Amino acid sequence: MLAIDATTLVMSLLWLLGAGVAATLGYVIYRLGNQIWAMIRQRRYDKANGQLAPPWRDTKVIAVVAQIAFAIVVVAVGWFLWGNFTTRTDRIGLELNFDFLDQPAGITIADNPLSPADTVSEALVAGFMNTIRAIIVGIPLSVLLGTLIGIARLSTNWLLSKAATAYVEFFRNIPPLVVIIFVWSGVYLTSFPRATESWRPLGGWLVLNNARFGFPSVVGLDNFVAFRWIILIALVAAVVVGVWRTNVHVKTGAAHHRILWGLGTFLAIAVVAYVVLGGPADFSKPLLSENGREFSGGIWMQMPYAALVSGLVLYTASHIAEIVRGSIQAVDKGQVEASEALALSSFQRYRFVILPQAMRIAFPPLINQFLNFSKNTSLALAIGFAETTSIIQNLNGQSLPAPQLTLLLMLMYLLLSLILSLIGNLINRRLQIVGR
C-alpha cells in the first residue's frame, strides 16, 4: 500500500511541477505579449506625430527582439537536448516511467527495519526521513551556536573575541565536506572506543562507542495513550499561562516570569497525571551485548548521523555568526545607549533590546543558511549515512533507471527547500514591524 501511495505521490508532484512550469511559461508569454503590444502602440503614436525612429534605433524594439531571440534559443536548446535524451533511452530500451517504485529495493539501511524485499518507494521514504531528522536537529543547533559565536565576536573580552574570530575564519573557509569527514574520522572514530570496549557512564544509562551512542528513552506502559494526551493538554495550558503572564506584564508592569509559570503549570499537570494513572511510563536503559553487535532498549544514534549533524552545525554556525554580528552592529546605537542609561546588565541588553531588533534584520539571510543546511545533508554520502542522496546512489547500483531516480532526488530537495522557505517567510513576516 505504501508503494502505491508513494507512486501516486510522485506522479502528483510531477504533475504539479509540470503545471508550475506551464504557468511560468504562460506568464512569460503574457508579459512578452504586453511588451510587444505596448511597443506597437508607441510606434503608431510616434508615426502619427512624425517621430518614428528606425527599428534598429528604437530601444523598445531592440529589447523585444532580444527577448524573443533568447526565448527561441532556450526552446531550441531544450528541444535538442530532449531529443538526444529520448533517442538514447529508446536505443538502450530504458522506459521513462515510475513502475520501478513497486520493485524490491535490494538494499538495507543500518538501524532500520528496511529489508531487501521492501520496495524502492519505502527505501526512498526511509532516506527522506533520515534527511529530515538531520535538518530538525541541525538547524536549531546551528542558530544557537552561531548566535553565541556572533555575540562573542563583539565581546570586549579580547581572548573571547579573538577565539570567536578564529572559529569563524577557520570553519567558514573550509568546504563542508572536509569538515564532516574531519569530525567523522578525526574526532568520533578516534576519540571513542570500539563497540566491544564501550564506555558506560552513569551506571550504564549512557553507552558510547565509535559506532553509535545509546541514551535512555521513555517507554509506554498501561494508560500511556491517555498520559500522552494529558501531556499535550499540559503543553497547551503552559502556553496559555505564558500568554496570560505576558498580558499581565503589559498591563501592570509586573514581572511576567512566564517561563517559570508555564514550566510550573506543565510539571504540575504532568506529575499529577503520572500519579493518578499509576505510572503509565518508565525509562528504558540502552543495552549492548559484549560482542558489540546486538543492542536494545533506549534510543540509539548512529555515529555517521552524529558526524553529519556536528560537521554541518560547525560549518553553518560560522556563517550564521557573521550574519548575527552584522545584524547586531546594524541596531541603532541609540537603542544600546538607552539600555545602558537604564543600567541594564549585558545579558539584559542583549535579551530585551539588542537581539530582538537584530533578529529582525538577520532572519532573511538566515533562511538562506537553512536552505544551505538542508542541501548540504547530501554530503552524508561520504561517511555512509543513509540519507536521501545516499539511498539514491545505492539504488542506482541496483540497475534501476538513473534519470528517474535523479529527478526524484531533485524533487525531494525542492520540496524540502520550499517547505523551509515557507516556514522561514512566515516567521520573518511575524518578526517584522507592521507599518502604520
Tab-separated table of C-alpha atoms in Angstrom:
chain	number	residue	atom	x	y	z
A	1	MET	CA	0.000	0.000	0.000
A	2	LEU	CA	2.891	2.334	0.810
A	3	ALA	CA	4.443	1.734	-2.608
A	4	ILE	CA	1.186	2.568	-4.387
A	5	ASP	CA	0.753	5.708	-2.314
A	6	ALA	CA	4.360	6.735	-2.983
A	7	THR	CA	3.952	6.208	-6.736
A	8	THR	CA	0.794	8.296	-6.735
A	9	LEU	CA	2.558	10.982	-4.729
A	10	VAL	CA	5.481	11.074	-7.157
A	11	MET	CA	3.199	11.383	-10.155
A	12	SER	CA	1.229	14.122	-8.395
A	13	LEU	CA	4.457	16.028	-7.699
A	14	LEU	CA	5.483	15.659	-11.335
A	15	TRP	CA	2.118	16.976	-12.485
A	16	LEU	CA	2.424	19.897	-10.083
A	17	LEU	CA	5.929	20.588	-11.361
A	18	GLY	CA	4.669	20.482	-14.940
A	19	ALA	CA	1.781	22.773	-14.063
A	20	GLY	CA	4.193	25.193	-12.417
A	21	VAL	CA	6.451	25.211	-15.463
A	22	ALA	CA	3.458	25.695	-17.771
A	23	ALA	CA	2.144	28.550	-15.616
A	24	THR	CA	5.576	30.194	-15.638
A	25	LEU	CA	5.823	29.914	-19.411
A	26	GLY	CA	2.308	31.283	-19.767
A	27	TYR	CA	3.193	34.250	-17.579
A	28	VAL	CA	6.369	34.905	-19.570
A	29	ILE	CA	4.424	34.786	-22.852
A	30	TYR	CA	1.781	37.096	-21.378
A	31	ARG	CA	4.375	39.663	-20.286
A	32	LEU	CA	6.186	39.442	-23.606
A	33	GLY	CA	2.893	39.929	-25.437
A	34	ASN	CA	2.167	43.030	-23.360
A	35	GLN	CA	5.575	44.452	-24.223
A	36	ILE	CA	5.037	43.777	-27.932
A	37	TRP	CA	1.617	45.420	-27.885
A	38	ALA	CA	2.980	48.422	-25.957
A	39	MET	CA	5.801	48.726	-28.495
A	40	ILE	CA	3.341	48.616	-31.401
A	41	ARG	CA	1.135	51.303	-29.873
A	42	GLN	CA	4.153	53.501	-29.133
A	43	ARG	CA	5.420	53.197	-32.703
A	44	ARG	CA	1.959	54.010	-34.074
A	45	TYR	CA	1.879	57.082	-31.879
A	46	ASP	CA	5.365	58.134	-32.981
A	47	LYS	CA	4.436	57.599	-36.636
A	48	ALA	CA	1.338	59.748	-36.273
A	49	ASN	CA	3.467	62.556	-34.824
A	50	GLY	CA	6.249	62.196	-37.366
A	51	GLN	CA	8.744	60.947	-34.759
A	52	LEU	CA	9.055	57.309	-35.858
A	53	ALA	CA	12.619	56.069	-35.461
A	54	PRO	CA	14.111	53.202	-37.472
A	55	PRO	CA	13.590	49.830	-35.743
A	56	TRP	CA	17.317	49.288	-35.218
A	57	ARG	CA	17.487	52.566	-33.253
A	58	ASP	CA	14.367	52.018	-31.155
A	59	THR	CA	15.380	50.638	-27.733
A	60	LYS	CA	11.945	49.052	-27.165
A	61	VAL	CA	12.128	47.192	-30.464
A	62	ILE	CA	15.656	46.032	-29.678
A	63	ALA	CA	14.580	44.846	-26.197
A	64	VAL	CA	11.604	42.886	-27.544
A	65	VAL	CA	13.616	41.304	-30.382
A	66	ALA	CA	16.378	40.322	-27.928
A	67	GLN	CA	13.867	38.631	-25.606
A	68	ILE	CA	12.225	36.762	-28.484
A	69	ALA	CA	15.628	35.631	-29.767
A	70	PHE	CA	16.647	34.466	-26.288
A	71	ALA	CA	13.386	32.520	-25.883
A	72	ILE	CA	13.887	30.856	-29.270
A	73	VAL	CA	17.447	29.840	-28.338
A	74	VAL	CA	16.294	28.392	-24.992
A	75	VAL	CA	13.488	26.402	-26.623
A	76	ALA	CA	15.803	25.162	-29.396
A	77	VAL	CA	18.476	24.023	-26.924
A	78	GLY	CA	15.879	22.335	-24.725
A	79	TRP	CA	14.304	20.610	-27.714
A	80	PHE	CA	17.720	19.442	-28.911
A	81	LEU	CA	18.714	18.041	-25.506
A	82	TRP	CA	15.341	16.334	-25.039
A	83	GLY	CA	15.584	14.792	-28.499
A	84	ASN	CA	19.050	13.429	-27.742
A	85	PHE	CA	17.839	12.085	-24.390
A	86	THR	CA	14.797	10.279	-25.813
A	87	THR	CA	16.844	8.896	-28.713
A	88	ARG	CA	19.398	7.477	-26.297
A	89	THR	CA	16.776	5.981	-23.953
A	90	ASP	CA	14.964	4.363	-26.907
A	91	ARG	CA	18.227	2.898	-28.144
A	92	ILE	CA	19.085	1.268	-24.805
A	93	GLY	CA	15.471	0.282	-24.084
A	94	LEU	CA	15.039	2.460	-20.993
A	95	GLU	CA	11.391	3.062	-20.106
A	96	LEU	CA	10.576	6.554	-18.858
A	97	ASN	CA	8.051	5.625	-16.177
A	98	PHE	CA	7.993	5.091	-12.424
A	99	ASP	CA	6.796	1.498	-12.265
A	100	PHE	CA	10.138	0.567	-10.677
A	101	LEU	CA	8.931	2.136	-7.404
A	102	ASP	CA	6.972	-1.069	-6.768
A	103	GLN	CA	10.037	-3.289	-7.276
A	104	PRO	CA	12.172	-4.639	-4.398
A	105	ALA	CA	14.906	-2.168	-3.475
A	106	GLY	CA	17.516	-4.828	-2.751
A	107	ILE	CA	19.251	-2.679	-0.115
A	108	THR	CA	19.328	-2.393	3.667
A	109	ILE	CA	19.789	0.576	5.990
A	110	ALA	CA	21.677	0.431	9.272
A	111	ASP	CA	19.442	0.559	12.370
A	112	ASN	CA	16.363	0.481	10.150
A	113	PRO	CA	13.839	-2.365	9.664
A	114	LEU	CA	14.038	-1.941	5.879
A	115	SER	CA	14.832	-5.262	4.168
A	116	PRO	CA	15.975	-6.015	0.597
A	117	ALA	CA	12.449	-7.245	-0.156
A	118	ASP	CA	10.899	-3.867	0.627
A	119	THR	CA	10.034	-1.632	-2.293
A	120	VAL	CA	12.027	1.222	-3.768
A	121	SER	CA	9.452	3.733	-2.566
A	122	GLU	CA	9.850	2.508	1.012
A	123	ALA	CA	13.613	2.899	0.744
A	124	LEU	CA	13.193	6.448	-0.569
A	125	VAL	CA	10.853	7.313	2.301
A	126	ALA	CA	13.368	5.937	4.828
A	127	GLY	CA	16.173	8.024	3.334
A	128	PHE	CA	13.985	11.123	3.193
A	129	MET	CA	13.074	10.722	6.873
A	130	ASN	CA	16.771	10.472	7.784
A	131	THR	CA	17.363	13.752	5.945
A	132	ILE	CA	14.521	15.389	7.857
A	133	ARG	CA	15.940	14.114	11.169
A	134	ALA	CA	19.279	15.749	10.390
A	135	ILE	CA	17.578	19.039	9.473
A	136	ILE	CA	15.293	19.157	12.516
A	137	VAL	CA	18.206	18.705	14.916
A	138	GLY	CA	20.892	20.577	12.983
A	139	ILE	CA	19.220	23.886	12.133
A	140	PRO	CA	18.278	24.883	15.724
A	141	LEU	CA	21.756	23.915	16.950
A	142	SER	CA	23.349	25.969	14.156
A	143	VAL	CA	21.275	29.033	15.068
A	144	LEU	CA	22.102	28.660	18.765
A	145	LEU	CA	25.842	28.180	18.243
A	146	GLY	CA	26.045	30.828	15.529
A	147	THR	CA	24.250	33.392	17.709
A	148	LEU	CA	26.602	32.754	20.615
A	149	ILE	CA	29.682	32.998	18.378
A	150	GLY	CA	28.352	36.183	16.761
A	151	ILE	CA	27.849	37.796	20.167
A	152	ALA	CA	31.280	36.600	21.281
A	153	ARG	CA	32.901	38.324	18.299
A	154	LEU	CA	31.641	41.664	19.659
A	155	SER	CA	32.747	40.944	23.231
A	156	THR	CA	35.053	43.386	24.997
A	157	ASN	CA	36.981	40.376	26.286
A	158	TRP	CA	39.974	40.211	23.960
A	159	LEU	CA	40.539	36.463	24.305
A	160	LEU	CA	36.879	35.569	23.758
A	161	SER	CA	36.597	37.891	20.761
A	162	LYS	CA	39.735	36.536	19.074
A	163	ALA	CA	38.725	32.926	19.764
A	164	ALA	CA	35.328	33.556	18.126
A	165	THR	CA	37.030	35.247	15.171
A	166	ALA	CA	39.407	32.298	14.769
A	167	TYR	CA	36.449	29.899	14.825
A	168	VAL	CA	34.604	31.841	12.131
A	169	GLU	CA	37.621	32.256	9.863
A	170	PHE	CA	38.602	28.600	10.250
A	171	PHE	CA	35.285	26.869	9.555
A	172	ARG	CA	33.921	29.421	7.107
A	173	ASN	CA	36.853	28.922	4.749
A	174	ILE	CA	36.808	25.112	4.713
A	175	PRO	CA	34.451	23.113	2.456
A	176	PRO	CA	31.645	21.492	4.466
A	177	LEU	CA	32.586	18.057	3.120
A	178	VAL	CA	36.055	18.394	4.660
A	179	VAL	CA	34.533	19.445	7.981
A	180	ILE	CA	32.191	16.436	8.003
A	181	ILE	CA	34.976	13.996	7.162
A	182	PHE	CA	37.226	15.561	9.811
A	183	VAL	CA	34.547	15.263	12.503
A	184	TRP	CA	33.805	11.705	11.397
A	185	SER	CA	37.315	10.292	11.055
A	186	GLY	CA	39.354	12.690	13.188
A	187	VAL	CA	37.055	13.091	16.176
A	188	TYR	CA	34.413	10.409	16.583
A	189	LEU	CA	36.261	7.367	15.208
A	190	THR	CA	39.469	8.122	17.113
A	191	SER	CA	38.082	9.641	20.314
A	192	PHE	CA	35.609	6.893	21.211
A	193	PRO	CA	36.370	3.206	21.821
A	194	ARG	CA	35.242	0.261	19.743
A	195	ALA	CA	31.833	-1.262	20.404
A	196	THR	CA	33.346	-4.140	22.415
A	197	GLU	CA	35.019	-1.601	24.726
A	198	SER	CA	32.116	0.842	25.027
A	199	TRP	CA	32.038	3.455	27.723
A	200	ARG	CA	29.056	3.063	30.063
A	201	PRO	CA	28.918	6.154	32.305
A	202	LEU	CA	26.106	6.929	34.774
A	203	GLY	CA	25.692	3.311	35.707
A	204	GLY	CA	25.212	2.199	32.120
A	205	TRP	CA	22.469	4.693	31.309
A	206	LEU	CA	24.719	6.027	28.550
A	207	VAL	CA	26.544	3.828	26.033
A	208	LEU	CA	29.272	5.495	23.974
A	209	ASN	CA	31.433	3.952	21.253
A	210	ASN	CA	32.654	4.803	17.765
A	211	ALA	CA	29.701	3.062	16.105
A	212	ARG	CA	26.722	4.580	17.931
A	213	PHE	CA	25.550	6.366	21.057
A	214	GLY	CA	22.899	4.909	23.351
A	215	PHE	CA	20.642	7.114	25.505
A	216	PRO	CA	17.771	6.312	27.873
A	217	SER	CA	14.288	6.648	26.431
A	218	VAL	CA	10.713	6.680	27.675
A	219	VAL	CA	8.593	3.584	27.104
A	220	GLY	CA	4.834	3.407	27.493
A	221	LEU	CA	3.069	1.139	29.968
A	222	ASP	CA	-0.607	0.921	30.881
A	223	ASN	CA	-2.614	4.128	30.268
A	224	PHE	CA	0.249	5.586	28.238
A	225	VAL	CA	-2.056	6.812	25.453
A	226	ALA	CA	-4.128	8.791	27.953
A	227	PHE	CA	-0.939	10.122	29.531
A	228	ARG	CA	0.293	11.421	26.151
A	229	TRP	CA	-2.951	13.302	25.605
A	230	ILE	CA	-2.680	14.843	29.062
A	231	ILE	CA	0.910	15.894	28.305
A	232	LEU	CA	-0.355	17.605	25.153
A	233	ILE	CA	-3.032	19.375	27.189
A	234	ALA	CA	-0.347	20.387	29.713
A	235	LEU	CA	1.716	21.955	26.916
A	236	VAL	CA	-1.289	23.948	25.716
A	237	ALA	CA	-2.037	25.036	29.278
A	238	ALA	CA	1.595	26.144	29.730
A	239	VAL	CA	1.380	28.286	26.577
A	240	VAL	CA	-1.900	29.825	27.739
A	241	VAL	CA	-0.407	30.651	31.144
A	242	GLY	CA	2.636	32.188	29.452
A	243	VAL	CA	0.403	34.412	27.310
A	244	TRP	CA	-1.599	35.400	30.393
A	245	ARG	CA	1.543	36.398	32.297
A	246	THR	CA	2.711	38.408	29.289
A	247	ASN	CA	-0.581	40.318	29.219
A	248	VAL	CA	-0.295	40.973	32.958
A	249	HIS	CA	3.187	42.367	32.398
A	250	VAL	CA	1.993	44.631	29.581
A	251	LYS	CA	-0.951	45.992	31.586
A	252	THR	CA	0.590	46.342	35.060
A	253	GLY	CA	4.349	46.337	34.510
A	254	ALA	CA	4.773	43.469	36.975
A	255	ALA	CA	7.457	40.861	36.208
A	256	HIS	CA	5.907	38.243	33.969
A	257	HIS	CA	8.088	35.208	34.824
A	258	ARG	CA	6.209	33.453	32.020
A	259	ILE	CA	8.770	30.685	31.659
A	260	LEU	CA	8.607	29.791	35.348
A	261	TRP	CA	4.809	29.972	35.394
A	262	GLY	CA	4.483	27.937	32.203
A	263	LEU	CA	7.004	25.336	33.306
A	264	GLY	CA	5.364	25.071	36.718
A	265	THR	CA	1.944	24.579	35.123
A	266	PHE	CA	3.258	21.863	32.822
A	267	LEU	CA	5.100	19.990	35.591
A	268	ALA	CA	2.129	20.190	37.963
A	269	ILE	CA	-0.275	18.694	35.431
A	270	ALA	CA	2.253	16.064	34.296
A	271	VAL	CA	3.132	14.916	37.819
A	272	VAL	CA	-0.497	14.698	38.939
A	273	ALA	CA	-1.417	12.757	35.787
A	274	TYR	CA	1.524	10.383	36.281
A	275	VAL	CA	0.490	9.616	39.861
A	276	VAL	CA	-3.229	9.281	39.124
A	277	LEU	CA	-2.653	6.967	36.139
A	278	GLY	CA	-0.379	4.723	38.212
A	279	GLY	CA	2.915	5.314	36.419
A	280	PRO	CA	1.990	4.997	32.733
A	281	ALA	CA	5.598	5.394	31.542
A	282	ASP	CA	9.066	4.278	32.523
A	283	PHE	CA	12.653	4.790	31.403
A	284	SER	CA	14.313	2.266	29.104
A	285	LYS	CA	18.025	1.632	29.589
A	286	PRO	CA	20.229	1.162	26.489
A	287	LEU	CA	21.747	-2.324	26.454
A	288	LEU	CA	24.655	-3.519	24.316
A	289	SER	CA	25.912	-7.087	24.062
A	290	GLU	CA	29.511	-7.963	24.866
A	291	ASN	CA	30.347	-8.514	21.198
A	292	GLY	CA	29.043	-5.004	20.406
A	293	ARG	CA	26.702	-6.211	17.655
A	294	GLU	CA	23.353	-6.533	19.398
A	295	PHE	CA	21.681	-3.566	21.069
A	296	SER	CA	18.250	-2.994	22.576
A	297	GLY	CA	16.375	-0.612	24.819
A	298	GLY	CA	16.840	3.129	24.990
A	299	ILE	CA	17.345	5.207	21.876
A	300	TRP	CA	20.380	4.818	19.632
A	301	MET	CA	22.163	7.338	17.454
A	302	GLN	CA	24.372	6.211	14.590
A	303	MET	CA	27.847	7.715	14.571
A	304	PRO	CA	27.565	8.829	10.907
A	305	TYR	CA	24.405	10.755	11.826
A	306	ALA	CA	26.196	12.433	14.741
A	307	ALA	CA	29.165	13.283	12.494
A	308	LEU	CA	26.930	14.718	9.769
A	309	VAL	CA	24.938	16.929	12.139
A	310	SER	CA	28.017	18.018	14.093
A	311	GLY	CA	30.015	18.858	10.973
A	312	LEU	CA	27.202	20.838	9.358
A	313	VAL	CA	26.437	22.647	12.620
A	314	LEU	CA	30.072	23.722	12.978
A	315	TYR	CA	30.203	24.884	9.360
A	316	THR	CA	26.800	26.603	9.199
A	317	ALA	CA	27.259	28.290	12.578
A	318	SER	CA	30.348	30.097	11.244
A	319	HIS	CA	28.195	31.757	8.562
A	320	ILE	CA	25.324	32.455	10.939
A	321	ALA	CA	27.767	34.086	13.372
A	322	GLU	CA	28.729	36.677	10.760
A	323	ILE	CA	25.065	37.360	9.975
A	324	VAL	CA	24.284	37.835	13.667
A	325	ARG	CA	27.345	40.049	14.207
A	326	GLY	CA	26.415	42.303	11.299
A	327	SER	CA	22.791	42.463	12.438
A	328	ILE	CA	23.777	43.465	15.971
A	329	GLN	CA	26.003	46.207	14.599
A	330	ALA	CA	23.092	47.416	12.444
A	331	VAL	CA	20.941	48.094	15.520
A	332	ASP	CA	20.670	51.811	16.198
A	333	LYS	CA	23.360	52.855	18.671
A	334	GLY	CA	20.785	54.991	20.424
A	335	GLN	CA	18.987	51.823	21.476
A	336	VAL	CA	22.159	50.455	23.063
A	337	GLU	CA	22.916	53.757	24.779
A	338	ALA	CA	19.364	53.929	26.114
A	339	SER	CA	19.675	50.417	27.584
A	340	GLU	CA	22.961	51.386	29.219
A	341	ALA	CA	21.326	54.512	30.632
A	342	LEU	CA	18.712	52.274	32.256
A	343	ALA	CA	21.566	50.368	33.960
A	344	LEU	CA	20.663	47.099	32.280
A	345	SER	CA	23.214	44.317	32.529
A	346	SER	CA	24.888	42.954	29.411
A	347	PHE	CA	22.557	39.960	29.421
A	348	GLN	CA	19.501	42.195	29.801
A	349	ARG	CA	20.669	44.491	26.980
A	350	TYR	CA	21.006	41.577	24.596
A	351	ARG	CA	17.878	39.808	25.828
A	352	PHE	CA	15.446	42.727	25.782
A	353	VAL	CA	16.917	45.365	23.457
A	354	ILE	CA	19.594	44.229	21.017
A	355	LEU	CA	18.757	40.670	19.946
A	356	PRO	CA	15.006	41.228	19.310
A	357	GLN	CA	15.870	44.023	16.869
A	358	ALA	CA	18.900	42.231	15.425
A	359	MET	CA	16.925	39.084	14.627
A	360	ARG	CA	14.500	41.114	12.512
A	361	ILE	CA	17.490	42.101	10.391
A	362	ALA	CA	19.203	38.707	10.493
A	363	PHE	CA	16.315	36.388	9.731
A	364	PRO	CA	16.019	36.872	5.933
A	365	PRO	CA	19.660	35.841	5.311
A	366	LEU	CA	19.271	33.093	7.919
A	367	ILE	CA	16.641	31.484	5.694
A	368	ASN	CA	19.347	31.026	3.036
A	369	GLN	CA	21.537	29.279	5.595
A	370	PHE	CA	18.660	26.945	6.475
A	371	LEU	CA	18.334	26.044	2.791
A	372	ASN	CA	22.093	25.506	2.519
A	373	PHE	CA	21.998	23.216	5.552
A	374	SER	CA	19.239	21.077	4.047
A	375	LYS	CA	21.102	20.708	0.748
A	376	ASN	CA	24.454	20.064	2.434
A	377	THR	CA	22.975	16.970	4.115
A	378	SER	CA	23.621	15.266	0.765
A	379	LEU	CA	27.312	15.217	1.760
A	380	ALA	CA	26.474	12.380	4.179
A	381	LEU	CA	27.133	10.134	1.202
A	382	ALA	CA	30.846	10.467	2.015
A	383	ILE	CA	30.517	8.955	5.503
A	384	GLY	CA	27.892	6.300	4.844
A	385	PHE	CA	24.825	7.821	6.445
A	386	ALA	CA	21.710	6.630	4.622
A	387	GLU	CA	20.035	9.933	3.804
A	388	THR	CA	18.250	10.753	0.543
A	389	THR	CA	21.288	11.102	-1.741
A	390	SER	CA	22.968	8.006	-0.324
A	391	ILE	CA	19.823	5.930	-0.855
A	392	ILE	CA	19.524	7.148	-4.452
A	393	GLN	CA	23.167	6.256	-5.062
A	394	ASN	CA	22.644	2.742	-3.679
A	395	LEU	CA	19.522	2.290	-5.792
A	396	ASN	CA	21.483	3.314	-8.881
A	397	GLY	CA	23.696	0.331	-8.169
A	398	GLN	CA	20.673	-1.974	-8.329
A	399	SER	CA	20.211	-1.435	-12.102
A	400	LEU	CA	17.312	0.960	-11.561
A	401	PRO	CA	16.723	3.855	-14.008
A	402	ALA	CA	19.095	6.678	-13.118
A	403	PRO	CA	17.178	9.529	-14.849
A	404	GLN	CA	14.007	8.949	-12.849
A	405	LEU	CA	15.942	8.462	-9.613
A	406	THR	CA	17.844	11.700	-10.190
A	407	LEU	CA	14.591	13.506	-10.906
A	408	LEU	CA	13.104	12.146	-7.669
A	409	LEU	CA	16.203	13.293	-5.790
A	410	MET	CA	15.805	16.819	-7.153
A	411	LEU	CA	12.094	16.811	-6.324
A	412	MET	CA	12.802	15.791	-2.728
A	413	TYR	CA	15.291	18.594	-2.181
A	414	LEU	CA	12.975	21.015	-3.963
A	415	LEU	CA	10.166	20.003	-1.621
A	416	LEU	CA	12.391	20.486	1.437
A	417	SER	CA	13.555	23.885	0.207
A	418	LEU	CA	10.017	25.056	-0.481
A	419	ILE	CA	8.828	23.944	2.957
A	420	LEU	CA	11.754	25.625	4.721
A	421	SER	CA	11.249	28.787	2.676
A	422	LEU	CA	7.543	28.839	3.532
A	423	ILE	CA	8.181	28.395	7.254
A	424	GLY	CA	11.009	30.946	7.201
A	425	ASN	CA	8.948	33.543	5.356
A	426	LEU	CA	6.033	33.104	7.756
A	427	ILE	CA	8.342	33.615	10.739
A	428	ASN	CA	10.012	36.571	9.050
A	429	ARG	CA	6.613	38.176	8.414
A	430	ARG	CA	5.756	37.676	12.076
A	431	LEU	CA	9.011	39.331	13.183
A	432	GLN	CA	8.627	42.428	11.030
A	433	ILE	CA	7.217	45.618	12.492
A	434	VAL	CA	3.853	46.475	10.946
A	435	GLY	CA	3.954	49.938	9.419
A	436	ARG	CA	1.236	52.475	10.059
